[in-house]
Coordinates of C-alpha atoms in Angstrom, one line a residue:
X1 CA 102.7 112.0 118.2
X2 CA 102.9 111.6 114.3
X3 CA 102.4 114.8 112.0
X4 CA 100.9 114.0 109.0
X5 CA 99.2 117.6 108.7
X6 CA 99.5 121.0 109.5
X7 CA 95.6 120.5 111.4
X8 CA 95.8 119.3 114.8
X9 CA 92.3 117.3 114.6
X10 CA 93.9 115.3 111.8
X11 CA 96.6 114.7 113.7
X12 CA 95.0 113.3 116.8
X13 CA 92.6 111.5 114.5
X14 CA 95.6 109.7 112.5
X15 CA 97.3 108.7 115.2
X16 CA 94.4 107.5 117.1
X17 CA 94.0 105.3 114.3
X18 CA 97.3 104.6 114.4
X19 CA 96.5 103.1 118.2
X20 CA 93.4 101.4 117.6
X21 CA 94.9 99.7 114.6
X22 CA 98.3 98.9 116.5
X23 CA 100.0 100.0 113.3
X24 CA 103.5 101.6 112.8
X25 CA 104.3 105.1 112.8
X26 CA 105.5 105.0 109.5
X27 CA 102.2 104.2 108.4
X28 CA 101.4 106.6 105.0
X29 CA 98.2 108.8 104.5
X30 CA 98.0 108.4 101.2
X31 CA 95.2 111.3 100.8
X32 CA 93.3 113.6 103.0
X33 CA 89.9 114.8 101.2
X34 CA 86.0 115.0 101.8
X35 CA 83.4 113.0 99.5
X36 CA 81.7 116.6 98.2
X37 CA 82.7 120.3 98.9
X38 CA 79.0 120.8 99.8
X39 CA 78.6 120.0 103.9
X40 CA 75.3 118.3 103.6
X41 CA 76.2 116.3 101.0
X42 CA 79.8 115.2 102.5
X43 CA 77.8 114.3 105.9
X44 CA 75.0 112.1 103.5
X45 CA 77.8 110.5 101.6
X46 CA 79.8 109.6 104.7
X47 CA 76.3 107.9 106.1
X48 CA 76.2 105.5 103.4
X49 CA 79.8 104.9 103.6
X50 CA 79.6 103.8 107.1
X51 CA 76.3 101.6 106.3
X52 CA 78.2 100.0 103.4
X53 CA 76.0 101.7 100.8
X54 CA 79.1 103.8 99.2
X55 CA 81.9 102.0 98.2
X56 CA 83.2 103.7 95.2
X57 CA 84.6 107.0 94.5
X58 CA 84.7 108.0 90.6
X59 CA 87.4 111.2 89.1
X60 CA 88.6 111.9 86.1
X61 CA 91.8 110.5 85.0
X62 CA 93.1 113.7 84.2
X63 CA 92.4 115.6 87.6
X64 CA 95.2 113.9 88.9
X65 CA 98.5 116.0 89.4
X66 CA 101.8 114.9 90.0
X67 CA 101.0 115.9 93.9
X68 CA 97.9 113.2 93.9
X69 CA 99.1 110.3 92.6
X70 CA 95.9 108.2 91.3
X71 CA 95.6 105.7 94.5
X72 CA 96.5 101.7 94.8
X73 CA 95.2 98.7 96.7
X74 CA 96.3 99.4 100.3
X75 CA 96.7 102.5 100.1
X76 CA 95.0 104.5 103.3
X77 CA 93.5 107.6 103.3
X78 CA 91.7 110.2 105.9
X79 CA 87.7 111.0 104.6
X80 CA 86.7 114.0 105.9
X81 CA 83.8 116.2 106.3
X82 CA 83.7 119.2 104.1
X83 CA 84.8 121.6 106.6
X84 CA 87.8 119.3 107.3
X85 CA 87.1 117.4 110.1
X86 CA 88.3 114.0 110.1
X87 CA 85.3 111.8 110.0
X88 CA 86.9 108.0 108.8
X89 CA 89.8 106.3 107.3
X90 CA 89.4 104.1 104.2
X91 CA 91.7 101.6 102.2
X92 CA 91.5 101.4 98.7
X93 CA 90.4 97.9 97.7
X94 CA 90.7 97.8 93.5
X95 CA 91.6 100.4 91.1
X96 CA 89.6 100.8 87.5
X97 CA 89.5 102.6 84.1
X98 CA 86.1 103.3 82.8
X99 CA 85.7 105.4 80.3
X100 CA 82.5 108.1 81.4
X101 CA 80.6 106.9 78.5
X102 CA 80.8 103.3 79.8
X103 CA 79.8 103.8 83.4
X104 CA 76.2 101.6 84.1
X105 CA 73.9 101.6 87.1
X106 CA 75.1 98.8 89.0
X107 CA 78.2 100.9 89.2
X108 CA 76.9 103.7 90.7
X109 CA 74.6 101.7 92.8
X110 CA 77.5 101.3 94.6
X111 CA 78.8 104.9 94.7
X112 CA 75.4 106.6 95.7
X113 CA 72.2 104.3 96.3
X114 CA 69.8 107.4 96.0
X115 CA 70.8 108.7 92.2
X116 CA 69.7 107.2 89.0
X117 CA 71.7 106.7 86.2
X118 CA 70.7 109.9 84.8
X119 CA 71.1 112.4 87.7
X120 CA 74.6 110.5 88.5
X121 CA 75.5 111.3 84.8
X122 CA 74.2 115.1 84.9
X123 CA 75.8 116.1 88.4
X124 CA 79.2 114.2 87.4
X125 CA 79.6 115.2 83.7
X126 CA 79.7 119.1 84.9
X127 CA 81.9 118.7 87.8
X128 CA 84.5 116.4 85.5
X129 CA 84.0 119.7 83.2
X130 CA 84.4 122.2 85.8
X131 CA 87.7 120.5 87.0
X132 CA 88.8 120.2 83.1
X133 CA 88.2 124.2 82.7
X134 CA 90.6 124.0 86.0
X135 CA 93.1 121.8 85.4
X136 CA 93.7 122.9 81.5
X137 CA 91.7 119.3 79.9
X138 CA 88.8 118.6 77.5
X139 CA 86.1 116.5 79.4
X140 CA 84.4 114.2 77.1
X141 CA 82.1 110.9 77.3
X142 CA 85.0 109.3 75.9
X143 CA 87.3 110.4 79.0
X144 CA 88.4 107.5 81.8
X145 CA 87.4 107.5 85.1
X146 CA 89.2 106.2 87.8
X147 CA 87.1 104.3 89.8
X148 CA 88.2 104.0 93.3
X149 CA 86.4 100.4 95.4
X150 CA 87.5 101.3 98.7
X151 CA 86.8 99.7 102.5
X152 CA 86.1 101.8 106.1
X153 CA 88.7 100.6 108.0
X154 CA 88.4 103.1 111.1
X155 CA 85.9 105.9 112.4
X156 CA 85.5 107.2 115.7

């Protein structure tokens, strides 16, 4: 059995995927996260994910740390639920820069059917801030966004 984290229910998840997927050992997890820290929200997100209705994930450009490396095309990563549990695996398709300011509907059409433009802009400009205050960086509408097109490739 492959360790790829200190929790066992990733573990068995990851390597089931590994199983399904008849892929190597050596496979890399490029990331383990959930879509929102909020549970309701992480289990509504994952929904549209699985019906094809989410397929981009935007953050900030400068969020990233040298331990998260922004990801690439192929990369694979575990999406979990916001308490941890393993829920999917996705590949990232296409990597983009946007900056915030440039960001239109279509775009987050494809991130979150159910926002308009508007509400997307309200609900991400203060979390982008929040993480700025964190991370020791000046949010602006000028700021790029990394914007994640990514694929579920395995869920249980």
């Amino acid at each position: 059995m492959v360790n790829i984290h200190t929790d066992r229910r990733i573990n068995i998840f990851w390597n089931g995927f590994l199983n399904k997927k008849k892929l190597p050992e050596s496979t890399h997890c490029h990331r383990i996260f959930a879509f929102s820290p909020d549970q309701r929200e992480s289990m509504r997100l994952l929904r549209l994910a699985y019906a094809g209705k989410k397929e981009l994930i935007f953050s900030s450009f400068n969020s990233y740390t040298d331990v998260e490396a922004i990801p690439n095309p192929g990369d694979i990563s575990i999406v979990t639920e916001s308490g941890g549990f393993p829920y999917c695996v996705i590949e990232t398709q296409q990597i983009e820069m946007v900056p915030f300011k440039q960001i239109d509907f279509s775009l987050i059409q494809r991130d979150d059917e159910t926002k308009s433009l508007l509400s997307w802009q309200i609900e991400h400009l203060a979390q982008y801030k929040k993480e700025g205050e964190l991370y020791g960086y000046q949010f602006s509408s000028e700021s790029p966004i990394v914007v994640e097109t990514f694929k579920v490739i395995y869920r249980e």
